[in-house]
XYZ file of C-alpha atoms in Angstrom:
570
model
C 20.648 55.950 -114.101
C 18.833 52.504 -113.672
C 21.542 51.187 -112.274
C 21.663 54.322 -109.256
C 18.489 53.528 -108.694
C 19.109 50.021 -107.978
C 21.749 50.943 -105.630
C 19.303 53.296 -103.771
C 16.474 50.517 -103.178
C 19.212 48.466 -101.810
C 20.059 51.075 -98.908
C 16.651 51.704 -97.998
C 15.075 51.488 -94.334
C 12.010 50.539 -92.520
C 8.461 52.158 -93.034
C 7.092 53.217 -90.081
C 4.463 50.208 -90.714
C 7.425 47.762 -90.472
C 8.569 49.522 -87.145
C 5.230 49.104 -86.118
C 5.087 45.832 -86.492
C 8.535 44.631 -84.635
C 7.348 46.653 -81.978
C 4.270 45.352 -81.097
C 6.481 41.617 -81.387
C 8.707 42.822 -79.001
C 6.296 43.820 -76.440
C 4.803 41.262 -76.574
C 7.572 38.920 -76.216
C 8.478 40.876 -73.259
C 5.639 40.703 -71.792
C 5.116 37.240 -72.031
C 8.157 37.236 -69.964
C 7.244 38.815 -67.841
C 4.231 37.503 -67.010
C 6.247 34.136 -66.933
C 8.528 35.825 -63.807
C 5.694 36.711 -61.997
C 4.742 33.498 -61.500
C 7.341 31.977 -61.258
C 8.295 34.382 -58.383
C 4.158 34.353 -57.131
C 4.724 30.189 -56.654
C 8.714 30.454 -55.068
C 6.875 32.947 -52.495
C 3.931 30.302 -52.273
C 6.642 27.736 -51.810
C 8.562 29.638 -49.458
C 4.819 30.309 -47.583
C 3.771 26.919 -47.952
C 7.142 24.887 -46.430
C 7.412 28.020 -43.245
C 3.785 26.553 -42.264
C 4.343 22.961 -42.856
C 7.764 23.451 -40.382
C 5.759 25.371 -37.283
C 3.401 22.336 -38.390
C 5.829 19.972 -38.363
C 7.417 21.209 -34.735
C 4.081 22.001 -33.025
C 3.639 18.396 -33.799
C 6.733 17.804 -32.315
C 6.637 18.710 -29.053
C 3.318 17.896 -28.910
C 4.334 13.821 -29.510
C 6.846 14.495 -27.021
C 5.051 15.544 -23.954
C 1.673 13.608 -24.911
C 4.319 10.337 -24.213
C 6.263 11.620 -21.750
C 3.215 12.473 -19.621
C 2.069 9.689 -17.157
C -2.657 10.725 -17.538
C -4.422 13.020 -18.282
C -5.457 15.937 -15.814
C -8.020 18.176 -18.731
C -9.179 17.839 -21.531
C -11.893 19.984 -23.821
C -11.099 21.002 -27.306
C -8.769 24.189 -27.085
C -7.173 22.682 -23.876
C -4.887 19.738 -23.305
C -3.658 19.652 -19.675
C -0.845 17.116 -19.033
C 0.460 15.511 -16.210
C 3.982 15.195 -16.151
C 6.509 13.676 -13.089
C 7.742 17.153 -12.701
C 4.431 18.915 -12.649
C 1.012 19.684 -14.673
C 2.147 21.256 -18.591
C -1.027 23.096 -20.553
C -1.741 23.252 -24.260
C -4.444 26.376 -25.418
C -5.867 27.438 -28.214
C -6.694 31.222 -27.983
C -8.778 32.094 -30.003
C -8.871 35.722 -30.492
C -5.095 35.742 -30.904
C -4.581 33.174 -33.178
C -1.574 30.979 -30.794
C -1.666 27.793 -29.841
C 0.449 28.138 -26.208
C 2.681 26.469 -24.593
C 2.954 26.801 -19.975
C 4.773 24.248 -17.446
C 2.360 24.662 -14.480
C 2.482 26.644 -12.070
C 5.468 29.062 -12.841
C 6.574 28.591 -16.210
C 6.521 31.322 -18.629
C 3.688 30.909 -21.883
C 5.637 30.239 -25.321
C 3.746 30.198 -28.350
C 4.225 27.337 -30.633
C 1.916 27.748 -33.891
C 0.885 31.928 -34.681
C -1.315 32.442 -37.555
C -4.501 29.953 -36.504
C -7.127 30.062 -37.802
C -8.455 27.198 -36.148
C -7.808 24.178 -33.502
C -9.262 21.548 -32.705
C -8.144 18.735 -29.766
C -10.197 15.088 -30.442
C -9.691 12.165 -27.616
C -10.179 8.819 -28.278
C -9.767 5.531 -26.466
C -8.433 3.689 -29.055
C -12.708 2.321 -30.657
C -14.532 5.323 -29.451
C -14.433 8.715 -29.484
C -14.244 10.162 -25.544
C -16.433 13.529 -25.844
C -16.445 16.321 -23.345
C -18.991 16.336 -20.740
C -21.697 17.298 -21.659
C -21.155 17.474 -25.598
C -23.227 20.742 -26.070
C -20.554 22.566 -23.281
C -16.940 21.262 -24.524
C -15.344 23.428 -22.211
C -16.597 21.672 -18.936
C -13.576 19.223 -20.644
C -13.971 14.862 -20.136
C -15.484 13.340 -17.396
C -13.006 12.886 -14.897
C -13.757 8.724 -14.718
C -12.988 9.192 -18.555
C -9.540 10.596 -18.240
C -7.315 7.489 -17.503
C -9.215 6.058 -20.361
C -7.795 8.467 -23.459
C -4.965 6.642 -25.734
C -4.917 8.540 -28.751
C -5.168 12.704 -28.633
C -6.390 13.959 -31.904
C -4.574 17.456 -33.186
C -6.651 18.780 -36.688
C -5.323 23.069 -37.156
C -5.398 25.299 -40.440
C -2.864 28.122 -39.946
C -2.919 30.394 -42.894
C 0.157 32.555 -44.056
C 0.415 35.163 -46.548
C -3.238 34.253 -47.979
C -1.610 30.229 -47.767
C -3.287 28.127 -45.741
C -2.532 24.621 -44.449
C -4.461 22.125 -42.409
C -3.048 19.902 -40.370
C -4.203 17.006 -38.820
C -2.653 13.856 -36.915
C -3.681 10.963 -33.954
C -1.034 11.366 -31.751
C -1.086 7.543 -29.480
C -0.467 7.968 -25.989
C 2.401 5.977 -23.842
C 1.069 6.841 -20.039
C 3.428 4.986 -17.783
C 3.278 6.911 -14.315
C 6.179 7.028 -12.301
C 5.755 4.169 -9.325
C 4.246 6.784 -6.729
C 0.817 9.175 -7.369
C -1.127 10.995 -4.182
C -4.188 10.134 -5.531
C -5.664 13.136 -3.155
C -3.197 15.626 -4.999
C -2.810 13.889 -8.407
C 0.577 13.921 -8.186
C 3.519 11.699 -9.399
C 6.777 10.330 -7.940
C 9.676 8.634 -9.148
C 10.906 7.733 -5.203
C 8.937 7.097 -2.248
C 10.926 8.951 -0.009
C 9.817 11.906 -2.771
C 6.593 11.532 -1.668
C 7.107 11.526 1.675
C 9.198 14.506 1.777
C 6.566 16.976 -0.627
C 6.098 19.663 1.522
C 2.338 19.373 -0.003
C 1.474 15.977 2.014
C -1.078 16.235 4.657
C -3.146 14.058 7.093
C -5.554 12.243 4.952
C -3.734 11.858 1.669
C -3.811 8.581 -0.387
C -0.245 7.297 -2.012
C -0.513 4.753 -4.571
C 2.304 2.933 -5.074
C 3.133 0.197 -8.201
C 3.570 -3.154 -7.910
C 7.976 -3.754 -7.598
C 10.083 -3.989 -3.907
C 11.773 -0.903 -2.620
C 14.839 -0.766 -0.584
C 15.637 1.238 1.950
C 13.866 3.024 5.461
C 11.008 4.616 5.467
C 9.383 7.015 7.833
C 5.366 7.924 7.703
C 5.359 11.751 8.376
C 1.438 12.468 8.084
C -1.483 10.397 8.645
C -2.198 8.586 5.614
C -3.168 6.098 3.735
C -0.377 3.685 2.022
C -1.435 1.760 -0.713
C 0.551 -1.094 -2.667
C -0.058 -3.576 -5.454
C -1.134 -1.124 -8.255
C -0.347 -1.688 -11.884
C 1.473 0.326 -13.914
C -1.633 2.557 -15.401
C -3.089 2.495 -11.265
C -6.206 0.928 -12.510
C -6.056 -2.834 -10.605
C -4.268 -4.072 -7.900
C -3.279 -7.399 -8.953
C 1.361 -7.019 -8.266
C 2.700 -6.937 -5.130
C 4.216 -4.275 -3.597
C 7.444 -5.095 -1.579
C 9.127 -2.536 0.956
C 11.707 -4.353 1.618
C 14.768 -2.679 4.745
C 18.228 -3.617 4.681
C 18.319 -6.115 6.629
C 20.641 -4.669 9.130
C 20.626 -4.362 12.607
C 18.644 -1.675 13.318
C 16.606 -1.618 10.236
C 13.164 -0.241 9.981
C 11.065 -0.159 6.133
C 8.077 1.518 7.171
C 8.552 4.287 10.841
C 5.900 5.906 11.737
C 6.029 9.372 12.640
C 2.354 10.980 11.825
C 1.537 12.272 14.947
C -1.677 11.274 16.950
C -3.811 10.692 13.720
C -5.062 7.587 11.590
C -2.879 5.498 9.420
C -3.336 2.838 7.120
C -1.143 0.190 5.344
C -3.094 -1.344 2.334
C -1.364 -4.495 0.426
C 2.063 -4.593 0.911
C 5.317 -6.949 1.297
C 7.150 -6.003 4.087
C 10.025 -7.947 5.026
C 13.963 -7.345 5.720
C 13.088 -5.394 8.774
C 14.305 -5.457 12.268
C 11.301 -4.365 12.918
C 8.962 -4.281 9.575
C 6.452 -1.623 10.568
C 7.249 0.429 13.499
C 4.382 3.024 15.146
C 7.411 5.374 16.763
C 4.905 8.520 18.282
C 1.271 8.381 19.395
C -0.841 7.311 16.622
C -5.152 7.632 17.132
C -5.516 4.106 14.921
C -3.271 2.183 12.684
C -4.729 0.050 10.676
C -2.820 -2.991 8.972
C -4.693 -4.533 6.474
C -4.184 -7.297 3.776
C -0.388 -7.249 4.339
C 2.422 -10.225 4.147
C 4.706 -9.017 6.981
C 8.161 -12.007 6.655
C 11.162 -12.104 6.984
C 11.825 -9.331 9.898
C 12.464 -9.733 13.632
C 9.628 -7.996 14.287
C 6.448 -7.563 11.952
C 4.710 -4.622 14.177
C 6.280 -2.723 17.175
C 3.868 0.009 18.745
C 6.215 1.948 20.955
C 3.674 4.571 21.896
C 0.649 5.285 22.825
C -2.586 4.329 20.436
C -6.665 4.031 20.944
C -6.615 0.953 18.300
C -4.843 -0.760 16.185
C -6.155 -3.515 13.796
C -4.633 -6.403 11.664
C -6.797 -7.215 9.186
C -6.878 -9.858 6.529
C -2.966 -10.001 7.134
C -0.616 -13.297 6.462
C 2.833 -12.541 9.482
C 4.981 -15.640 8.973
C 8.443 -16.196 8.374
C 10.034 -14.044 11.119
C 13.061 -14.747 13.415
C 14.585 -12.912 16.004
C 17.898 -13.521 15.157
C 19.365 -12.178 18.328
C 19.532 -13.792 21.770
C 17.863 -10.409 22.911
C 14.312 -10.410 24.412
C 12.089 -9.979 21.275
C 8.600 -10.103 19.745
C 6.878 -10.606 16.954
C 3.720 -8.642 17.498
C 4.420 -6.224 20.114
C 2.166 -3.724 21.442
C 2.921 -1.294 23.815
C 1.615 -0.981 27.256
C -0.452 2.356 26.168
C -2.370 0.625 23.642
C -5.975 0.859 24.559
C -7.546 -1.730 21.644
C -5.996 -4.036 19.365
C -7.142 -6.344 16.656
C -6.553 -8.847 15.164
C -8.941 -9.600 12.516
C -9.582 -12.757 10.033
C -4.561 -13.096 10.072
C -2.074 -15.878 9.724
C 0.385 -15.770 11.881
C 2.570 -18.663 11.124
C 5.639 -20.150 11.092
C 7.910 -17.794 13.162
C 10.491 -18.002 15.657
C 11.151 -15.993 18.866
C 13.995 -15.220 21.386
C 13.589 -15.253 24.620
C 10.153 -13.412 24.426
C 6.435 -13.680 23.642
C 5.420 -14.691 19.811
C 2.518 -11.817 20.345
C 2.467 -9.473 23.740
C -0.118 -7.297 25.016
C 1.082 -5.238 27.842
C -1.875 -2.673 27.789
C -2.180 -0.640 31.351
C -4.740 1.906 29.864
C -8.114 -0.062 29.572
C -9.693 -1.325 26.711
C -10.266 -4.885 24.617
C -7.822 -7.319 22.859
C -9.662 -9.432 20.061
C -8.056 -12.133 17.865
C -11.310 -12.894 15.873
C -11.251 -15.355 13.100
C -7.732 -15.715 13.068
C -5.191 -18.822 12.766
C -1.883 -18.558 15.016
C -0.067 -22.232 14.375
C 3.851 -23.741 14.303
C 5.291 -20.656 16.281
C 8.719 -21.612 18.305
C 9.180 -19.296 21.360
C 12.947 -20.032 22.384
C 13.555 -19.801 26.013
C 16.537 -18.932 27.913
C 18.978 -19.105 24.813
C 22.234 -18.605 26.205
C 21.260 -18.062 28.820
C 21.847 -20.229 32.866
C 18.103 -19.407 34.229
C 15.019 -20.037 33.213
C 12.519 -16.798 31.896
C 9.189 -16.021 32.935
C 6.278 -14.800 31.136
C 8.111 -16.628 28.001
C 4.590 -17.406 25.418
C 2.310 -17.604 22.343
C -0.059 -14.883 23.417
C 1.034 -13.266 26.209
C -2.020 -11.481 27.820
C 0.230 -8.741 30.469
C 3.030 -9.362 32.793
C 3.265 -10.854 36.657
C 3.589 -7.683 38.450
C 1.870 -5.251 35.788
C -1.336 -5.694 36.374
C -3.927 -4.606 32.882
C -7.360 -3.817 33.027
C -7.945 -5.016 29.456
C -10.481 -7.680 28.052
C -8.865 -9.949 26.131
C -11.590 -12.118 23.522
C -9.891 -15.173 21.407
C -12.482 -16.299 18.989
C -13.801 -18.568 15.850
C -9.823 -18.710 16.093
C -7.646 -21.934 15.711
C -4.040 -21.632 18.236
C -2.745 -25.629 16.623
C 1.263 -26.232 16.561
C 2.984 -24.047 18.469
C 6.315 -24.718 20.891
C 8.007 -22.806 23.927
C 11.493 -24.717 23.891
C 13.467 -24.571 26.974
C 17.459 -25.382 25.120
C 19.390 -24.914 29.457
C 18.537 -28.339 30.393
C 19.677 -27.297 33.602
C 16.734 -24.081 33.262
C 13.353 -23.760 34.410
C 10.608 -21.137 33.028
C 8.286 -19.490 35.108
C 4.560 -18.166 34.170
C 4.819 -19.555 30.633
C 1.700 -21.203 28.476
C 0.784 -20.919 24.986
C -1.714 -18.458 25.734
C -1.569 -16.519 28.577
C -3.233 -13.689 30.748
C -1.957 -11.899 33.037
C -4.456 -9.492 35.892
C -6.628 -8.766 32.900
C -10.406 -8.324 34.073
C -12.174 -10.972 30.856
C -10.351 -13.532 29.541
C -12.804 -15.478 27.142
C -12.527 -17.880 24.431
C -15.295 -19.262 22.159
C -15.243 -21.122 19.246
C -11.670 -22.203 19.341
C -9.086 -25.009 18.248
C -6.062 -25.509 20.675
C -4.772 -28.395 19.455
C -0.564 -30.094 19.804
C 0.627 -27.320 21.207
C 3.704 -28.676 23.257
C 5.165 -26.310 26.004
C 8.434 -27.193 27.988
C 7.224 -26.493 31.205
C 8.484 -25.186 34.347
C 6.566 -24.024 37.286
C 3.243 -22.187 36.933
C 2.476 -23.162 33.094
C -0.486 -24.495 31.412
C -2.164 -23.787 27.802
C -4.511 -21.995 28.623
C -3.553 -19.908 31.747
C -4.971 -17.076 33.599
C -3.300 -15.395 36.080
C -4.864 -13.196 38.664
C -8.210 -12.404 35.921
C -11.209 -10.780 37.224
C -13.004 -13.354 35.346
C -12.179 -16.776 33.484
C -14.842 -17.663 29.989
C -14.364 -20.578 27.298
C -16.933 -22.386 25.475
C -17.392 -24.765 22.385
C -13.830 -25.120 21.941
C -11.962 -27.928 20.857
C -8.406 -28.170 23.449
C -6.520 -31.029 21.982
C -3.475 -33.444 21.717
C -1.164 -30.445 23.689
C 1.500 -31.639 26.273
C 2.879 -29.851 28.742
C 6.441 -31.791 29.215
C 9.435 -31.675 32.195
C 13.119 -30.424 31.572
C 14.743 -34.080 32.058
C 17.458 -32.070 34.352
C 15.590 -30.457 36.683
C 12.447 -30.920 39.369
C 9.786 -29.019 37.433
C 6.368 -28.792 36.117
C 4.409 -27.767 39.803
C 0.788 -25.905 39.639
C 0.682 -26.875 35.426
C -2.552 -27.562 34.214
C -3.620 -27.836 30.661
C -6.509 -24.965 31.411
C -4.939 -23.713 34.240
C -6.556 -20.330 36.136
C -4.978 -18.720 39.432
C -5.733 -16.059 41.977
C -8.645 -15.147 40.375
C -10.077 -12.467 41.862
C -13.730 -11.166 40.608
C -14.903 -7.912 41.618
C -18.975 -10.323 41.884
C -19.791 -13.966 42.222
C -20.682 -14.297 38.523
C -17.445 -13.280 37.341
C -16.025 -16.433 37.822
C -14.211 -19.782 36.144
C -16.916 -21.159 33.156
C -15.721 -24.034 30.987
C -19.052 -24.811 28.670
C -19.292 -27.361 25.772
C -16.195 -27.761 25.288
C -13.925 -30.625 24.367
C -10.378 -31.447 26.097
C -9.691 -34.711 24.952
C -5.643 -36.304 24.381
C -3.595 -33.772 26.141
C -0.846 -34.480 28.839
C 1.322 -33.492 31.705
C 4.554 -34.787 32.574
C 4.426 -34.318 36.074
C 2.181 -35.277 38.942
C 2.671 -32.180 41.609
C -0.585 -29.497 42.069
C -1.574 -30.160 38.610
C -4.643 -31.280 36.410
C -5.783 -30.851 33.137
C -8.420 -27.959 34.259
C -7.257 -26.284 37.919
C -7.783 -23.365 39.818
C -5.248 -22.434 42.124
C -6.598 -23.101 45.765
C -6.306 -19.385 46.778
C -9.134 -18.218 45.299
C -12.321 -17.467 47.177
C -14.320 -20.534 48.158
C -17.910 -18.324 47.174
C -17.035 -17.960 43.434
C -19.621 -19.055 41.197
C -17.541 -22.242 39.531
C -19.038 -24.129 36.677
C -17.909 -26.938 34.505
C -20.654 -28.029 32.375
C -21.760 -30.031 29.101
C -17.636 -30.679 28.577
C -16.328 -34.100 26.965
C -12.804 -34.456 29.429
C -11.230 -37.565 28.205
C -8.084 -40.100 27.526
C -5.270 -36.652 29.047
C -2.705 -37.865 31.203
C -1.238 -36.416 34.127
C 1.771 -38.231 35.371
C 1.251 -41.315 33.780
C -2.522 -40.892 36.177
C -5.458 -40.813 34.274
C -7.945 -37.683 34.113
C -7.558 -35.212 37.047
C -9.599 -31.808 37.856
C -8.507 -30.082 40.457
């Protein structure tokens, strides 16, 4: 019986209490496992959200970096908007607080795209490397940065907070600008171009615009279609003008580095070097005013050719040098059409040029006005007459004002200038030039020379020649001039040299007795003429009216030679 009871005890099941305890323990274990799984899933979700926010932020910053570094400047900037100027157009970034987006838009016709969504906040900041640049005024940032500070932006800060599924991520970065504008900038339109041709052919180009050009060499023949200002010499940031901008033609016949077809308006060419052209600067259509200033014009045939009508052409602070009309065709270094009314050559140097069979500087205006050469130097130039010919040339001069048989009604004034060391040669041993001179003025209303130095010039003479020669002018006035060391020399193989003078006035035709030949307070010294027939240091043709009020006063005339003789005045 005892054995039977022992067997029954061994087979006894769990009591209710034990079962409840076991179930409690299991429940605790399952709850812990569930909590663990929930935390794991939540952490994974949050990590995924943060990764997505990071990816979105990284993509947006990447776009911003690329766009900023490919831009040429900032056009507008405030806390929530950034306009960038790019070679292809303008690009806008803008934060929409209501929608919580940052959009990117290529102006003016591009499609707007959202780079960032779910934004809680967004802000642009600007620095010039050292200090912040605040919007103007700070109290109203929507007015943007001050216009004069846009060019100073070197760092663009970006700070934004994005949110996703109750997760937030704040991103802050600074992007350094590498603004390197294309070489041509329309300052009026605030538009940039990769080439000069692109700037000139822009349909938006209009009269009055200003084109700025970086330093460098631009090769080709360029047509200026509008009345604009073309400025060279800029550095890469368009801040300083300390570089050389070269407009270079091909050097082939017909090459015209700058050709103006703008219509009757105002064109300014400023601080350029123009070279390797047949006509370096050519005005092919009428201009009201053309101003060429601070330019170096070298290594061309003709430096400036005004082929159409013009009210005023001004050459100011320019150097015109080493231009050479290579072919034997007649060509001048500076040529002004007969319909150009006024010409001013101011503070300029015209040196070491050479022409063939034509005046170095030629004015043939017939429309009235004034030609002024002021504070300038015209030196060491050569005119080769009769190149390749068998007879003499006419109207061959360094400065020629009008032409024989083509009357002009313009006044010539040369003041505070030096005209030294120029030569007119005659390579043909059997030829004879007529109507030539270092300064030759034909049929002008008035010829005036004041405070000038005219030294060491040589003319291989012919008939009717002079260092200063006025032909059929209404009046001739020379005051405080130094005329020294000049020579009218013979062509040895030809009997030539009659009607010559260092200062020679022929057929003066004044409108009043007071409009006569006047030489006052001058020095005329050590000049020579290698001919004795009708020649003199100062001469006036006898056909002039006897009633003229000619005056020679307070003038030193010494050590001159006429055909081996002493001083001569006739």
